[in-house]
Each structure stands twice: as C-alpha cells, then as structure tokens.
C-alpha cells in the first residue's frame, strides 16, 4: 500500500531535534528530580503519542482509495492523537476534581458506561461522568449533572476513546447499538468513518433536527470531510458551548428514540 507518511515524518523529525539537541539534554541532566519531572512527563507523552500514531497507521486497513484521501486520514488521526493527549494531560486536575465532586454529590459510581457503534459497525464502550441519581424511585439529573451537561464536561472521559482510535474529535455522533439494524443503505455510510465527539449535524441544528436530517448531515460530512471542515466544526462547537446551546448526546433521556425512517422521510431525499 502507498501511504503518505510525510506528515508523520515531518512531525517526528522536528520534534526529535527539539527534544534531543545537545543543549536540551545537558540542561535536563543538570536539573533536580523535582524540576525535571514536568519535562519527563512531556517526553513520556511525546513517545506515547508517537507510538499510538504509528500503531494506528500499521493496523488500519487501507482500501483502494486515492493517495490524497489516505494522507488526509493520517493527518486527521495525527491531530486526534495529539489533541486528545494534550487535553487529557492539561485537564487532568479538572477531571479529578469532577470525579471527586460526583462522588461527594450523590451515591453511585463516578462513570456511566454505554456501548456504541463505531467505524465499520464495530462496537466499543465509552465512559462518561455520571450526571443522574441512582435510587429505587428512578433516576433524575442532579444539579451538578446539569452543569456538566451544559458545558459538555461529562464527556471529558471520551477523550480516551479518541486517543486509542475508537473515536475522533470530529465525526458523526456515535449511536446506540440497537440503532444499527434500523439504518438504510445511505444512512449506514456514517459508519465508514470514526464517530466523533462533535459533528456537522451537531453544529447545524442540534435539537431542532429530525433523525433523517441528522443522517443527511452525517453522510454529507463523510463524503466531504477535510481538515479545514473539521476545524470549522470545532470552532462552531466552542461557540455553541459558550452560548450554552446544548448538543445532543445519544442515549440520554432528552433525545427522541430513533425508530427507523419512514417511506415519506426517505422520499424527501
């Protein structure tokens, strides 16, 4: 297979020069263990990122697609790994604080687990911060949970799914496994790419969209995806979070259950 490795080699070469020039290594050796610890953590993050990128490249099944498409996918995966690793590293104090607050706020586990359909229809499991109470009278969203949902903080653990290659920062939102059998051929195109934390449908209507419209936005993204479009979606998502406009999260009680597309809905296409 011919794969465009140039973005990976470019990143590796210049970062190698940065970390291993004579001046940098000499300064590290002269530091005390306490002062050198942040630098050692960054070096560990650096090598972990390189390993995940290389592993993702070697284990990805490349079909007979144009070389340009392969290169875009490598750049996208590179961005996902670096961005998710950076966010996990820098937001770890916030993640630990949220976990502590959930434990003190109400009894129950810190995380909520659920299974979704990933790329090529492969199931994977995600962890979210628990936002509901758990008791014999049923469940309801806690006050802390409302805050976490409003700013999408309950989805911070999903960055791990991005890091290991089960999800992407941008892509069609992952759907519950029971929805898989309800998709028609066109809607199933959304599973040709990794699902994302945010996507084209989420920044083009959110709660106002019907399921059919969401799928149309998803399939449009699959056919037109590129790096500039991903950055646009990320910026629009940030603006929506700042404006406190929620983004649908499949599996929650505030999302209408998908029961399949009717013939009338399909005729609109």
XYZ file of C-alpha atoms in Angstrom:
269
model
C 0.000 0.000 0.000
C 1.167 3.502 -0.734
C 0.548 5.647 2.296
C 1.501 9.290 2.677
C 3.817 9.166 5.693
C 5.141 12.693 5.141
C 3.051 14.374 7.892
C 4.198 11.785 10.416
C 7.860 12.055 9.391
C 7.686 15.854 9.438
C 6.307 15.832 12.988
C 8.809 13.222 14.179
C 11.872 14.917 12.651
C 11.346 18.381 14.092
C 10.169 17.151 17.471
C 13.226 14.850 17.581
C 15.507 17.839 17.046
C 13.701 19.744 19.769
C 13.972 17.060 22.431
C 17.409 15.657 21.707
C 19.683 18.521 20.823
C 22.830 18.744 22.977
C 21.754 21.858 24.866
C 18.365 20.444 25.848
C 19.703 17.117 27.084
C 22.503 18.808 29.049
C 20.026 21.123 30.794
C 17.767 18.197 31.720
C 20.639 16.277 33.292
C 21.552 19.261 35.482
C 18.025 19.669 36.874
C 16.856 18.181 40.125
C 14.283 15.371 40.003
C 11.529 17.742 41.176
C 12.307 20.322 38.457
C 12.780 17.710 35.742
C 9.512 15.877 36.434
C 7.317 18.081 34.147
C 9.843 17.677 31.314
C 9.967 13.910 31.831
C 6.174 13.785 31.678
C 6.203 15.701 28.399
C 8.801 13.310 26.971
C 6.645 10.376 28.066
C 3.627 11.995 26.389
C 5.721 12.558 23.263
C 6.764 8.926 22.913
C 3.274 7.669 23.808
C 1.807 9.860 21.073
C 4.309 8.626 18.505
C 3.567 5.025 19.444
C -0.191 5.476 19.103
C 0.156 7.240 15.748
C 2.431 4.534 14.351
C 0.262 1.745 15.764
C -2.854 3.327 14.253
C -1.173 3.559 10.839
C 0.061 -0.023 10.847
C -3.229 -1.552 11.999
C -5.578 0.479 9.771
C -6.913 -1.457 6.784
C -6.271 0.719 3.754
C -8.621 0.151 0.812
C -8.079 1.117 -2.820
C -8.664 4.803 -2.332
C -6.777 7.837 -3.703
C -3.468 8.654 -2.026
C -4.752 12.122 -1.117
C -7.564 10.570 0.896
C -5.100 8.373 2.784
C -2.931 11.387 3.588
C -5.933 13.340 4.920
C -6.864 10.406 7.137
C -3.328 10.223 8.546
C -3.322 13.960 9.253
C -6.741 13.644 10.899
C -5.556 10.764 13.084
C -2.386 12.680 13.958
C -4.483 15.641 15.054
C -6.813 13.390 17.094
C -3.956 11.749 19.000
C -2.042 14.952 19.712
C -5.144 16.969 20.630
C -6.689 14.289 22.884
C -3.364 13.541 24.601
C -2.788 17.252 25.213
C -6.313 17.735 26.601
C -6.060 14.716 28.905
C -2.675 15.867 30.186
C -3.657 19.506 30.776
C -7.198 18.835 32.034
C -6.296 16.028 34.430
C -6.717 18.266 37.541
C -10.218 19.241 36.322
C -11.070 15.601 35.550
C -10.017 14.522 39.056
C -11.955 17.429 40.607
C -15.138 16.488 38.712
C -14.751 12.858 39.788
C -14.420 13.942 43.423
C -17.459 16.250 43.196
C -19.610 13.480 41.705
C -18.611 11.104 44.492
C -19.487 13.682 47.148
C -22.656 14.912 45.427
C -24.665 11.676 45.290
C -24.169 7.946 45.910
C -23.280 5.792 42.941
C -20.425 5.217 40.508
C -18.394 8.078 39.082
C -18.716 6.933 35.488
C -21.600 5.872 33.294
C -20.797 3.156 30.751
C -22.554 2.602 27.427
C -21.895 0.772 24.167
C -21.987 2.490 20.788
C -21.455 1.598 17.147
C -18.064 2.644 15.811
C -16.303 2.613 12.457
C -17.274 -0.318 10.226
C -20.047 -1.260 12.667
C -17.627 -2.358 15.410
C -18.997 -1.899 18.932
C -16.993 -0.045 21.564
C -17.606 1.113 25.113
C -17.466 4.701 26.348
C -17.255 6.218 29.807
C -18.990 9.443 30.759
C -19.215 11.193 34.081
C -22.446 10.175 35.813
C -24.982 13.012 35.778
C -28.000 11.263 37.355
C -29.008 9.977 40.744
C -29.438 6.246 41.194
C -32.159 5.115 43.603
C -35.280 2.972 43.849
C -37.514 5.861 42.801
C -35.873 6.138 39.395
C -33.222 8.486 38.047
C -33.055 12.230 37.617
C -30.357 14.655 36.571
C -28.509 16.146 39.540
C -27.719 19.832 39.865
C -24.057 19.045 39.282
C -25.059 16.890 36.318
C -26.906 19.811 34.722
C -23.744 21.904 34.868
C -21.620 19.099 33.451
C -24.053 18.525 30.578
C -24.400 22.220 29.768
C -20.669 22.592 29.185
C -20.121 19.036 27.869
C -17.803 18.304 30.794
C -19.463 14.937 31.338
C -17.884 13.835 28.050
C -14.262 14.506 29.037
C -13.566 10.771 29.620
C -14.444 10.154 25.949
C -11.084 11.731 25.074
C -9.635 8.340 25.957
C -11.692 6.757 23.149
C -10.222 9.333 20.768
C -6.700 8.622 21.989
C -6.934 4.868 21.379
C -8.576 5.276 17.956
C -12.175 4.275 18.666
C -13.443 7.810 18.083
C -12.369 11.085 16.521
C -12.677 14.685 17.662
C -14.937 15.401 14.673
C -17.280 12.912 13.041
C -20.863 11.653 13.147
C -22.038 11.268 16.725
C -21.895 7.641 17.908
C -25.244 5.882 18.049
C -26.582 3.156 20.303
C -26.043 -0.411 19.128
C -29.780 -1.071 18.779
C -29.964 1.632 16.059
C -27.627 -0.271 13.735
C -30.327 -2.554 12.313
C -32.617 0.434 11.629
C -30.293 2.222 9.168
C -30.894 2.138 5.443
C -28.002 1.880 2.981
C -27.448 5.637 2.720
C -27.577 6.196 6.493
C -25.097 3.356 7.037
C -22.413 5.454 5.286
C -21.899 7.265 8.591
C -20.140 4.139 9.892
C -17.379 4.357 7.278
C -15.564 6.874 9.500
C -14.796 7.046 13.190
C -17.627 8.595 15.244
C -16.839 11.980 16.745
C -17.314 13.969 19.926
C -18.896 16.661 17.787
C -20.014 16.682 14.177
C -21.547 18.516 11.241
C -25.096 17.687 12.287
C -24.496 18.991 15.830
C -23.469 22.447 14.613
C -26.350 22.667 12.120
C -29.463 22.390 14.199
C -28.892 20.138 17.228
C -32.252 19.525 18.932
C -34.206 21.096 16.061
C -33.119 18.406 13.582
C -35.097 15.280 12.835
C -33.227 11.966 12.742
C -33.406 11.964 8.933
C -31.842 15.439 8.770
C -29.101 14.388 11.171
C -28.284 11.400 8.988
C -28.217 13.592 5.890
C -25.712 15.913 7.552
C -23.680 12.895 8.693
C -23.477 11.343 5.239
C -22.634 14.738 3.712
C -19.722 15.002 6.141
C -18.477 11.507 5.259
C -18.426 12.441 1.556
C -16.877 15.901 2.046
C -14.642 15.608 5.105
C -11.391 17.553 5.191
C -9.164 19.194 7.796
C -10.494 22.730 7.263
C -14.060 21.490 7.710
C -13.037 19.759 10.961
C -11.541 22.980 12.327
C -14.687 24.862 11.346
C -16.839 22.336 13.227
C -14.597 22.575 16.299
C -14.835 26.382 16.340
C -18.622 26.310 15.885
C -18.899 23.774 18.725
C -16.871 26.014 21.058
C -19.146 28.946 20.212
C -22.234 26.857 20.964
C -20.832 25.769 24.327
C -20.060 29.392 25.218
C -23.601 30.377 24.223
C -24.908 27.469 26.337
C -26.561 25.773 23.381
C -26.550 22.056 24.207
C -25.510 19.376 21.767
C -27.445 16.123 21.565
C -25.941 13.106 23.230
C -27.421 9.811 22.041
C -28.522 7.616 24.917
C -29.814 10.414 27.107
C -33.443 10.787 28.082
C -33.731 14.153 26.294
C -33.145 12.610 22.845
C -36.041 11.145 20.878
C -35.582 7.431 20.211
C -34.869 6.565 16.572
C -37.360 4.011 15.203
C -36.252 3.910 11.587
C -37.025 6.147 8.634
C -40.499 6.084 7.157
C -41.090 5.945 3.392
C -42.254 9.581 3.437
C -38.988 10.643 5.088
C -36.957 8.725 2.543
C -38.896 10.312 -0.345
C -37.744 13.753 0.797
C -34.256 12.823 -0.256
